[in-house]
XYZ file of N, CA and C in Angstrom:
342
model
N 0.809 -1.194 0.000
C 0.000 0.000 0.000
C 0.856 1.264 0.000
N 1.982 1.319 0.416
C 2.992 2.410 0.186
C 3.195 3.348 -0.801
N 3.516 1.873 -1.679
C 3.738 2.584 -3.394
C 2.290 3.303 -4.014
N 1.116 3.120 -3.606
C 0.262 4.278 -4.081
C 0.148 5.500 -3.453
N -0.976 6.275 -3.732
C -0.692 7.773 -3.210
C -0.616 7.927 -2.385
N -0.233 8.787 -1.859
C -0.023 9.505 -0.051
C -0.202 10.465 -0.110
N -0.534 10.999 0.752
C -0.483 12.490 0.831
C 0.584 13.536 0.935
N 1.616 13.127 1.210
C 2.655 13.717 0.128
C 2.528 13.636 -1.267
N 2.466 12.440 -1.920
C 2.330 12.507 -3.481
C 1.470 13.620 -3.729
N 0.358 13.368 -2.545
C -0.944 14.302 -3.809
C -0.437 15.999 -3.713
N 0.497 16.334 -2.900
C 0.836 17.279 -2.328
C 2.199 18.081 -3.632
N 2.237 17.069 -4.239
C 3.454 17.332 -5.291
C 2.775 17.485 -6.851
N 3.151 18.197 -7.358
C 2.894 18.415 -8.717
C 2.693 17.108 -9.757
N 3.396 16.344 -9.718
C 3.308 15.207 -10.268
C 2.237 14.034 -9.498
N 2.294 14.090 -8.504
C 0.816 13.393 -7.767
C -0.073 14.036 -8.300
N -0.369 15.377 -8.068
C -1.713 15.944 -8.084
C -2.036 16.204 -9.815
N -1.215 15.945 -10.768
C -1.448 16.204 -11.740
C -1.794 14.657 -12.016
N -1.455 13.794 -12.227
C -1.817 12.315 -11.804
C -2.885 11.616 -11.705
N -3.340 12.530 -10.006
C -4.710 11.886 -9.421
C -6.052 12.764 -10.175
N -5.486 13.993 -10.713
C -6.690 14.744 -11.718
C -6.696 13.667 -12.870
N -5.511 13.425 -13.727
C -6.007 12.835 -14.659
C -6.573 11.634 -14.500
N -6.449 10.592 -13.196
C -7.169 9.637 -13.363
C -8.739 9.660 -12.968
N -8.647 11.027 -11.935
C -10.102 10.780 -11.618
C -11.274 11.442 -12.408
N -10.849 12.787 -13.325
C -11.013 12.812 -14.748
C -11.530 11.771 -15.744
N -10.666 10.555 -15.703
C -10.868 9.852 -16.408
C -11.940 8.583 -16.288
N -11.612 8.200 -14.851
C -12.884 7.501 -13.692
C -14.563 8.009 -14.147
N -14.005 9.428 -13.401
C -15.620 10.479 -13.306
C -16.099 10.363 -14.741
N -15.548 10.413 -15.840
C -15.659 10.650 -16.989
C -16.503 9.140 -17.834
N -15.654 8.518 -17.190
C -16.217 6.992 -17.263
C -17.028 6.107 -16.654
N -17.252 7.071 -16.006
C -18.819 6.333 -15.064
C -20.354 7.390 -16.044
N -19.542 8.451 -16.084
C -20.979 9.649 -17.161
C -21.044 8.892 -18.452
N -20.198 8.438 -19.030
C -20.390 7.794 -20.633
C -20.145 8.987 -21.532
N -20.038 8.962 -22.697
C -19.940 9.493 -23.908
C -20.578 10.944 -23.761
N -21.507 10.983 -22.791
C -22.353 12.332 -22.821
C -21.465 13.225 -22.241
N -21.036 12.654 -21.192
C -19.690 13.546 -20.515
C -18.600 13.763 -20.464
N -18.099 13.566 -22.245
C -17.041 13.826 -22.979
C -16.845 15.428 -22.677
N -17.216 16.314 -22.877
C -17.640 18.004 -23.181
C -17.263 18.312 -21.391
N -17.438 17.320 -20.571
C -17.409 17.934 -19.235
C -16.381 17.390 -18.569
N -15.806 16.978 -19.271
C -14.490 16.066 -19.152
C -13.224 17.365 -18.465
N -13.187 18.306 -19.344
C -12.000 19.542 -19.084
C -12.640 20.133 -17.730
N -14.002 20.512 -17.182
C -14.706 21.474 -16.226
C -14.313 20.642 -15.096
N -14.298 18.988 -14.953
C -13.914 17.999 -14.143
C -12.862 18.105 -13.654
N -11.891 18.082 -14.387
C -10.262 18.050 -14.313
C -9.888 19.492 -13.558
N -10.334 20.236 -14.271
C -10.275 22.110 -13.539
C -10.579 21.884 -11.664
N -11.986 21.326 -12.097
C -12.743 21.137 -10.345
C -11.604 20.286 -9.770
N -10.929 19.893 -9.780
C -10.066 18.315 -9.546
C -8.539 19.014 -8.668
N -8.496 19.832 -10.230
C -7.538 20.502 -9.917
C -7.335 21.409 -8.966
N -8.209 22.148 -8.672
C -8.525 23.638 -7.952
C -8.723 22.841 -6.489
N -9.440 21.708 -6.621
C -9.462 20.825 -5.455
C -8.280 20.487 -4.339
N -8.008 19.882 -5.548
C -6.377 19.179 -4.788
C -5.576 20.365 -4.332
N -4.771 21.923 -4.927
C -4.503 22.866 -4.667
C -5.272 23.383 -3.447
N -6.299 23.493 -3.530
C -6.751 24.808 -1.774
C -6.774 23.369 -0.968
N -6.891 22.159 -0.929
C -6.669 21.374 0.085
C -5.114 21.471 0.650
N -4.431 21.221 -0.400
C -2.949 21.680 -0.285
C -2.812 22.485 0.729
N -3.125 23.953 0.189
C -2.862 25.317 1.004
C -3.696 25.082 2.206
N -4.938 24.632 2.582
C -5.458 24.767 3.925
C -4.448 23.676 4.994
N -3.640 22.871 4.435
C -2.912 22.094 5.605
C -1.467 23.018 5.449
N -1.238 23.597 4.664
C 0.236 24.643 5.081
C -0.134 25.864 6.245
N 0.019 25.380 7.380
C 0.632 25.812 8.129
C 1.476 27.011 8.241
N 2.518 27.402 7.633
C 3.635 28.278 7.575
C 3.175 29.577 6.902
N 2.115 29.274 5.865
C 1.860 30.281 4.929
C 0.747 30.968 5.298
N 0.697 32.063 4.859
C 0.039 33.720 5.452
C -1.051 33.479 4.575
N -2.040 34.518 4.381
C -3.158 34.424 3.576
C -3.503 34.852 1.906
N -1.706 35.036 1.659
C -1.735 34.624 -0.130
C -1.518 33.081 -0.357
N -1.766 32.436 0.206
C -1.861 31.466 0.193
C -3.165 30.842 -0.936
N -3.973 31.254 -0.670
C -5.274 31.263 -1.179
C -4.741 31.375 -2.501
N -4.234 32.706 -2.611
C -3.989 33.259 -4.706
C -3.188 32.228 -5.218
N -1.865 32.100 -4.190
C -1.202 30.912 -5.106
C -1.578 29.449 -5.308
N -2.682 29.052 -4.514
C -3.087 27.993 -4.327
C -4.254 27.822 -5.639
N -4.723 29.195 -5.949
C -5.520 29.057 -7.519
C -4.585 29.046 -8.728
N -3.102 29.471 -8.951
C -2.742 29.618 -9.752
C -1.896 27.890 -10.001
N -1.421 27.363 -8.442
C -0.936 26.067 -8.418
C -2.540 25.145 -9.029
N -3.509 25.885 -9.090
C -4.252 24.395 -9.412
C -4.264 24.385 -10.840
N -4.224 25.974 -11.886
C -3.733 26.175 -12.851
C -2.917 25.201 -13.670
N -1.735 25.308 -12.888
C -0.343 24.418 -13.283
C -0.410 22.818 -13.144
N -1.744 22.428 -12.240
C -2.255 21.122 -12.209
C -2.818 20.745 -13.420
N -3.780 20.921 -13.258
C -4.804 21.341 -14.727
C -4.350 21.224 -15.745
N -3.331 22.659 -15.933
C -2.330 22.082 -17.489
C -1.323 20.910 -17.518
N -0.808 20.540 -16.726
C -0.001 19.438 -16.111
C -1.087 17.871 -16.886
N -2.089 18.157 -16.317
C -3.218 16.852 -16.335
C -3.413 16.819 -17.781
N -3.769 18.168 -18.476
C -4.615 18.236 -19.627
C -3.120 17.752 -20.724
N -2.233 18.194 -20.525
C -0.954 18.182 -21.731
C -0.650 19.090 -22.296
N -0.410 20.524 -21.882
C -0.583 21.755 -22.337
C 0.666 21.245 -23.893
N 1.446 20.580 -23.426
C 2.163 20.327 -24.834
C 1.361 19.921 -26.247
N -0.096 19.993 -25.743
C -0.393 19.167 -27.170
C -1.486 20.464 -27.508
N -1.211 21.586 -27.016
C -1.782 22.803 -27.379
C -0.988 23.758 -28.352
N -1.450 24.296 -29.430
C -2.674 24.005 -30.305
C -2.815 22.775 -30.913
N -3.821 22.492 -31.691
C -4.012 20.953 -32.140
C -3.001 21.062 -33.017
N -2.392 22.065 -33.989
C -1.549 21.763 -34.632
C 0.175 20.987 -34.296
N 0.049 21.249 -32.753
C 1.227 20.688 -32.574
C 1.579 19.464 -32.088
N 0.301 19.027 -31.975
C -0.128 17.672 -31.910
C 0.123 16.690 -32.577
N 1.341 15.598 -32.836
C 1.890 14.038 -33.460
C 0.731 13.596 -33.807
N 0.540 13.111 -35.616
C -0.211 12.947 -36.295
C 0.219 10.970 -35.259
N -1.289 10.091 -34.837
C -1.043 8.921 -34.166
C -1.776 8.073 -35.281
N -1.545 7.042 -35.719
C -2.049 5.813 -36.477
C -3.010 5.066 -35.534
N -4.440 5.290 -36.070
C -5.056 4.349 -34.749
C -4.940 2.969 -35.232
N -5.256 2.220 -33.928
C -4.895 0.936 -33.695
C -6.225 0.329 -35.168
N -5.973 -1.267 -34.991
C -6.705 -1.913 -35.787
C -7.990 -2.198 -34.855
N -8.223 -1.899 -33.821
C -9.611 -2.061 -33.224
C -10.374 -0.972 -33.509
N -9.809 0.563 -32.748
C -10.488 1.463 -33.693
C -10.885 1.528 -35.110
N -9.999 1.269 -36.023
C -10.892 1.243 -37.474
C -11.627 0.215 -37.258
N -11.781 -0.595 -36.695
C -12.819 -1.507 -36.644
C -14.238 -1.523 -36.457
N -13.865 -0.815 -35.040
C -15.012 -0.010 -34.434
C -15.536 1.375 -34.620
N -14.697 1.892 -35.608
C -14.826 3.116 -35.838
C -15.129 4.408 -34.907
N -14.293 4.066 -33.350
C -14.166 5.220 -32.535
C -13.170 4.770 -31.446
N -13.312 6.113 -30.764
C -11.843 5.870 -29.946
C -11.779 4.655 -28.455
N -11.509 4.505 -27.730
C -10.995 3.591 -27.101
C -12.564 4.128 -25.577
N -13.375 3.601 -24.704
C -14.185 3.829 -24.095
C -13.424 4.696 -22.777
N -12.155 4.177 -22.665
C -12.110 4.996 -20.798
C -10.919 6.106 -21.449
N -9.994 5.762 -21.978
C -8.864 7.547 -22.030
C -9.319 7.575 -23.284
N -9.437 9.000 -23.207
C -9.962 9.893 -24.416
C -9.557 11.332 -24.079
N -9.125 12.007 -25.185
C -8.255 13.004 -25.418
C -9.313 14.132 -24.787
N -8.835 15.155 -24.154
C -10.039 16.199 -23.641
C -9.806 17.408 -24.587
N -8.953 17.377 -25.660
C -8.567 18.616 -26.451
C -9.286 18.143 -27.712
């Protein structure tokens, strides 16, 4: 049980960018196909989440805490979403698999939110 999250992990940029995209992807996959479109508003909520939980257990920090704690959920968010694959143009043309042409759509649980 170690090796999964802790609350340190979720506390780190790479945890919390992580546990958005999977629960993004969870939440996303329990709504079905309809809640493709609400897929990005999820990840945001997720994000902004994990950040002011963050900041309400720091201790040390004064009451900008709050501002940076919206701009850290920011950096989650894009972290989760892949800001690298913004604009679509810069986006690696991918060969879909032989199940997709098969089925003629993308894969049921990860699906691109851009």
């Amino acid at each position: 049980m170690n090796d999964l999250f802790t609350w340190a992990a979720l506390g780190s940029l790479t945890g919390a960018s992580a546990a958005t995209l999977l629960a993004t992807n969870v939440i996303g996959g329990l709504i079905g196909p309809s809640g493709d479109k609400a897929r990005k508003w999820i990840a945001l909520g997720v994000a902004l989440l994990l950040s002011y939980l963050t900041a309400a257990f720091a201790t040390d920090a004064g009451p900008e805490r709050w501002v940076i704690a919206f701009f850290n959920g920011l950096v989650i968010f894009s972290a989760a979403l892949g800001v690298n694959q913004l604009p679509p143009g810069n986006r690696q043309a991918t060969q879909a698999s032989p199940t997709q042409l098969a089925q003629g759509h993308e894969p049921r649980f990860v699906r691109s939110w851009v």
